[in-house]
CSV table of C-alpha atoms in Angstrom, one decimal:
chain,number,residue,atom,x,y,z
A,477,UNK,CA,26.9,8.4,22.6
A,478,UNK,CA,24.1,7.4,20.2
A,479,UNK,CA,24.1,7.1,16.4
A,480,UNK,CA,20.7,7.4,14.8
A,481,UNK,CA,19.5,6.3,11.4
A,482,UNK,CA,16.1,6.4,9.8
A,483,UNK,CA,14.7,3.7,7.6
A,484,UNK,CA,11.3,3.2,6.0
A,485,UNK,CA,9.1,1.0,8.1
A,486,UNK,CA,7.9,-1.0,5.1
A,487,UNK,CA,10.4,-2.3,2.6
A,488,UNK,CA,7.9,-3.8,0.2
A,489,UNK,CA,6.7,-1.7,-2.7
A,490,UNK,CA,3.0,-0.8,-3.0
A,491,UNK,CA,2.7,-3.3,-5.8
A,492,UNK,CA,4.1,-6.0,-3.6
A,493,UNK,CA,1.7,-5.1,-0.9
A,494,UNK,CA,-1.1,-5.4,-3.3
A,495,UNK,CA,0.0,-8.9,-4.3
A,496,UNK,CA,0.2,-9.8,-0.6
A,497,UNK,CA,-3.3,-8.5,-0.1
A,498,UNK,CA,-4.7,-10.3,-3.0
A,499,UNK,CA,-3.1,-13.5,-1.7
A,500,UNK,CA,-4.7,-13.1,1.7
A,501,UNK,CA,-8.1,-12.4,0.2
A,502,UNK,CA,-7.8,-15.5,-1.9
A,503,UNK,CA,-7.4,-17.5,1.2
A,504,UNK,CA,-3.7,-18.2,1.2
A,505,UNK,CA,-2.1,-17.3,4.5
A,506,UNK,CA,1.0,-15.1,4.8
A,507,UNK,CA,4.0,-14.1,2.8
A,508,UNK,CA,7.7,-13.7,3.6
A,509,UNK,CA,10.2,-11.0,2.6
A,510,UNK,CA,13.8,-11.9,1.9
A,511,UNK,CA,16.9,-10.1,0.7
A,512,UNK,CA,19.9,-11.4,-1.1
A,513,UNK,CA,22.9,-10.1,-3.0
A,514,UNK,CA,23.4,-7.0,-0.9
A,515,UNK,CA,25.9,-4.5,-2.3
A,516,UNK,CA,28.3,-3.1,0.4
A,517,UNK,CA,27.2,0.4,1.3
A,518,UNK,CA,30.1,2.7,0.2
A,519,UNK,CA,30.8,5.7,2.4
A,520,UNK,CA,32.2,9.0,1.2
A,521,UNK,CA,36.0,9.5,1.6
A,522,UNK,CA,37.8,12.8,2.0
A,523,UNK,CA,34.7,14.8,1.4
A,524,UNK,CA,34.0,13.3,-2.0
A,525,UNK,CA,30.5,12.0,-3.0
A,526,UNK,CA,30.0,8.2,-2.4
A,527,UNK,CA,30.1,5.9,-5.4
A,528,UNK,CA,28.1,2.7,-6.0
A,529,UNK,CA,30.0,-0.5,-5.3
A,530,UNK,CA,30.7,-2.9,-8.2
A,531,UNK,CA,28.6,-6.1,-8.1
A,532,UNK,CA,28.0,-9.1,-10.3
A,533,UNK,CA,24.3,-9.0,-9.3
A,534,UNK,CA,24.4,-12.8,-9.7
A,535,UNK,CA,21.2,-13.4,-7.7
A,536,UNK,CA,18.9,-11.8,-10.3
A,537,UNK,CA,18.2,-13.0,-13.9
A,538,UNK,CA,19.3,-10.7,-16.6
A,539,UNK,CA,15.7,-9.8,-17.5
A,540,UNK,CA,15.5,-7.7,-14.3
A,541,UNK,CA,17.2,-4.4,-13.8
A,542,UNK,CA,20.3,-4.8,-11.6
A,543,UNK,CA,20.9,-3.1,-8.2
A,544,UNK,CA,24.1,-1.6,-9.8
A,545,UNK,CA,22.0,-0.1,-12.6
A,546,UNK,CA,19.5,1.3,-10.1
A,547,UNK,CA,22.3,2.7,-7.9
A,548,UNK,CA,24.0,4.3,-10.9
A,549,UNK,CA,20.8,5.9,-12.1
A,550,UNK,CA,20.0,7.3,-8.7
A,551,UNK,CA,23.4,8.4,-7.5
A,552,UNK,CA,23.7,11.2,-10.1
A,553,UNK,CA,25.8,14.3,-9.7
A,554,UNK,CA,22.7,16.6,-9.6
A,555,UNK,CA,20.8,14.6,-7.0
A,556,UNK,CA,21.5,17.2,-4.3
A,557,UNK,CA,20.1,19.9,-6.6
A,558,UNK,CA,17.0,17.9,-7.4
A,559,UNK,CA,16.4,17.5,-3.6
A,560,UNK,CA,16.8,21.2,-3.0
A,561,UNK,CA,20.0,20.7,-0.9
A,562,UNK,CA,22.7,21.8,-3.5
A,563,UNK,CA,25.5,22.2,-0.9
A,564,UNK,CA,25.3,18.5,0.1
A,565,UNK,CA,26.6,15.3,-1.5
A,566,UNK,CA,25.9,11.6,-1.4
A,567,UNK,CA,27.5,10.2,1.7
A,568,UNK,CA,26.6,6.5,1.2
A,569,UNK,CA,25.3,4.6,-1.9
A,570,UNK,CA,24.2,1.0,-2.0
A,571,UNK,CA,22.0,-1.5,-3.7
A,572,UNK,CA,20.5,-5.0,-3.0
A,573,UNK,CA,19.0,-7.7,-5.1
A,574,UNK,CA,15.8,-8.2,-3.2
A,575,UNK,CA,13.2,-11.0,-3.5
A,576,UNK,CA,9.8,-11.3,-1.9
A,577,UNK,CA,8.5,-14.8,-1.4
A,578,UNK,CA,4.8,-15.2,-1.3
A,579,UNK,CA,2.9,-18.1,0.4
A,580,UNK,CA,3.1,-21.0,-2.0
A,581,UNK,CA,6.7,-20.2,-3.0
A,582,UNK,CA,6.2,-17.6,-5.7
A,583,UNK,CA,9.1,-15.3,-5.8
A,584,UNK,CA,9.0,-11.7,-7.0
A,585,UNK,CA,12.2,-9.8,-7.8
A,586,UNK,CA,12.4,-6.4,-6.1
A,587,UNK,CA,15.9,-4.9,-6.6
A,588,UNK,CA,16.6,-1.6,-5.0
A,589,UNK,CA,19.2,1.1,-4.4
A,590,UNK,CA,19.7,3.7,-1.6
A,591,UNK,CA,21.6,7.0,-1.6
A,592,UNK,CA,21.9,8.9,1.7
A,593,UNK,CA,22.8,12.6,2.0
A,594,UNK,CA,23.0,14.7,5.2
A,595,UNK,CA,19.4,15.8,5.0
A,596,UNK,CA,17.7,13.3,2.8
A,597,UNK,CA,17.7,9.6,1.9
A,598,UNK,CA,16.4,8.4,-1.4
A,599,UNK,CA,15.4,4.9,-2.5
A,600,UNK,CA,14.8,3.6,-6.0
A,601,UNK,CA,13.3,0.1,-6.4
A,602,UNK,CA,11.8,-2.0,-9.2
A,603,UNK,CA,8.9,-4.4,-8.9
A,604,UNK,CA,7.8,-7.2,-11.3
A,605,UNK,CA,4.7,-8.3,-9.6
A,606,UNK,CA,2.3,-7.9,-12.6
A,607,UNK,CA,0.1,-5.6,-10.6
A,608,UNK,CA,-0.9,-2.4,-12.5
A,609,UNK,CA,-0.3,0.9,-10.6
A,610,UNK,CA,-4.0,1.7,-10.7
A,611,UNK,CA,-4.8,-1.5,-8.9
A,612,UNK,CA,-1.9,-1.1,-6.4
A,613,UNK,CA,-3.3,2.3,-5.5
A,614,UNK,CA,-6.1,0.6,-3.5
A,615,UNK,CA,-3.6,-1.0,-1.1
A,616,UNK,CA,-1.6,2.0,0.0
A,617,UNK,CA,-2.5,4.6,2.6
A,618,UNK,CA,-5.9,6.4,2.5
A,619,UNK,CA,-4.3,9.7,1.3
A,620,UNK,CA,-2.8,8.2,-1.9
A,621,UNK,CA,-3.3,10.2,-5.0
A,622,UNK,CA,-3.4,9.1,-8.6
A,623,UNK,CA,-0.8,11.1,-10.7
A,624,UNK,CA,1.0,11.1,-14.0
A,625,UNK,CA,4.8,11.1,-14.3
A,626,UNK,CA,6.0,11.7,-17.9
A,627,UNK,CA,2.8,10.3,-19.2
A,628,UNK,CA,3.0,7.1,-17.0
A,629,UNK,CA,0.3,6.2,-14.4
A,630,UNK,CA,1.6,6.9,-10.9
A,631,UNK,CA,0.5,6.9,-7.3
A,632,UNK,CA,1.7,9.4,-4.7
A,633,UNK,CA,1.5,8.2,-1.1
A,634,UNK,CA,3.0,8.4,2.4
A,635,UNK,CA,4.7,5.9,4.5
A,636,UNK,CA,6.0,5.9,8.1
A,637,UNK,CA,9.7,5.5,8.9
A,638,UNK,CA,11.3,4.1,12.0
A,639,UNK,CA,14.3,5.6,13.8
A,640,UNK,CA,17.0,3.1,14.8
A,641,UNK,CA,19.3,4.2,17.6
A,642,UNK,CA,22.7,2.5,18.0
A,643,UNK,CA,24.6,2.9,21.2
A,644,UNK,CA,28.3,3.4,20.3
A,645,UNK,CA,29.1,2.0,23.8
A,646,UNK,CA,28.2,-1.5,22.7
A,647,UNK,CA,24.6,-1.5,23.8
A,648,UNK,CA,21.7,-2.9,21.8
A,649,UNK,CA,19.9,-1.0,19.1
A,650,UNK,CA,16.5,0.5,19.9
A,651,UNK,CA,13.8,1.6,17.6
A,652,UNK,CA,11.1,4.2,17.7
A,653,UNK,CA,8.7,6.2,15.5
A,654,UNK,CA,10.3,8.2,12.8
A,655,UNK,CA,9.0,10.8,10.3
A,656,UNK,CA,7.2,10.5,7.0
A,657,UNK,CA,8.5,9.1,3.7
A,658,UNK,CA,6.8,10.3,0.5
A,659,UNK,CA,6.7,7.7,-2.3
A,660,UNK,CA,5.9,7.7,-6.0
A,661,UNK,CA,4.9,4.3,-7.6
A,662,UNK,CA,5.2,4.7,-11.3
A,663,UNK,CA,4.4,2.2,-14.1
A,664,UNK,CA,7.4,1.4,-16.4
A,665,UNK,CA,5.2,2.0,-19.4
A,666,UNK,CA,2.3,4.3,-20.3
A,667,UNK,CA,0.1,1.2,-20.7
A,668,UNK,CA,0.4,0.3,-17.0
A,669,UNK,CA,1.3,-3.3,-17.8
A,670,UNK,CA,2.2,-4.4,-14.3
A,671,UNK,CA,5.9,-3.6,-13.9
A,672,UNK,CA,6.8,-0.5,-11.9
A,673,UNK,CA,9.5,1.6,-10.4
A,674,UNK,CA,9.2,3.2,-7.0
A,675,UNK,CA,11.0,6.3,-5.6
A,676,UNK,CA,10.9,7.2,-1.9
A,677,UNK,CA,12.4,10.2,-0.1
A,678,UNK,CA,12.6,10.8,3.6
A,679,UNK,CA,14.5,13.2,5.8
A,680,UNK,CA,16.8,12.5,8.7
A,681,UNK,CA,14.7,14.8,10.9
A,682,UNK,CA,10.9,15.0,11.5
A,683,UNK,CA,10.3,17.6,8.7
A,684,UNK,CA,8.0,16.3,6.0
A,685,UNK,CA,9.9,15.7,2.7
A,686,UNK,CA,9.3,18.0,-0.3
A,687,UNK,CA,6.9,16.5,-2.9
A,688,UNK,CA,8.3,18.8,-5.6
A,689,UNK,CA,11.7,17.3,-5.0
A,690,UNK,CA,10.3,13.8,-5.3
A,691,UNK,CA,8.7,14.6,-8.7
A,692,UNK,CA,11.9,16.3,-9.9
A,693,UNK,CA,13.9,13.2,-9.1
A,694,UNK,CA,11.3,10.9,-10.8
A,695,UNK,CA,11.3,12.9,-14.0
A,696,UNK,CA,15.1,13.0,-14.3
A,697,UNK,CA,16.0,9.5,-12.9
A,698,UNK,CA,13.3,7.2,-14.3
A,699,UNK,CA,14.1,7.7,-18.0
A,700,UNK,CA,17.7,6.6,-17.3
A,701,UNK,CA,16.7,3.3,-15.7
A,702,UNK,CA,16.8,0.1,-17.9
A,703,UNK,CA,13.3,-1.1,-18.5
A,704,UNK,CA,11.7,2.4,-18.7
A,705,UNK,CA,9.5,2.9,-21.8
A,706,UNK,CA,9.2,6.5,-23.0
A,707,UNK,CA,5.6,7.7,-23.7
C-alpha cells in the first residue's frame, strides 16, 4: 500500500530566489536553505477541521510575523469556500519558522504555514529579503504576470510540485513529477518596499489549480496577517 503526498518542488519564495540570483551574479557561490522551529502538523480528529498547534516561535525575532500568526490567518473557517470546495475542511495545519542562509552567512527569515484539504493544499509564507516584487518578477518562471492585489504590487507565477510516495510496508520513499502550483507574491505595502507575502495553492491530483481561488484567498487572508499595510 502506498501513501502519496504532494509538495512544492521549490520552498524558497520568489523574492528569496531573486536574492540568490543576485548573489550568484555578484560572484558569490551558492546558498543554503535551512528550517527551524517546526510546528507539529495537527491532523483533524473525529471529522473536525484541524487547528493550528500552539508554539512559542522562539527561533524568530518579534519583528517578524510568527508561524502561528500565519497559520491562524490561513486556517480560516471559510477557506474551503474560497477554494471552491465548500464540502471539505482542513485536515492538517502546520507552520514553521524558516530561515534561508545565503553564502557569506546572511540569514533571511522566511516563516510559513500550510493547510491541507482533501483536494487542495495552501501555503502562506513571509519574506524579508528587501527585494521589491517588481524585481523578484524577473527571477520566476517565464509565464509570470505582474498583477495588483488590493492595490499592492504582485506577481502571479507557476511552480512545479513533486509527488512523494511512501510505502506503508516499510519501504523507502520515492519521488516523481507532480502537478502545477500557482503562486502569488504580494508586497506587504503599496510602495513595494521589499517585504512580501506569498500564497501558493496546489491540488492533490494533476488538475491545474484555480487562479480565481488563489486571488480570493489572497484578498481575504492577507489583510489579516500582521505586517500587512492597507492601501
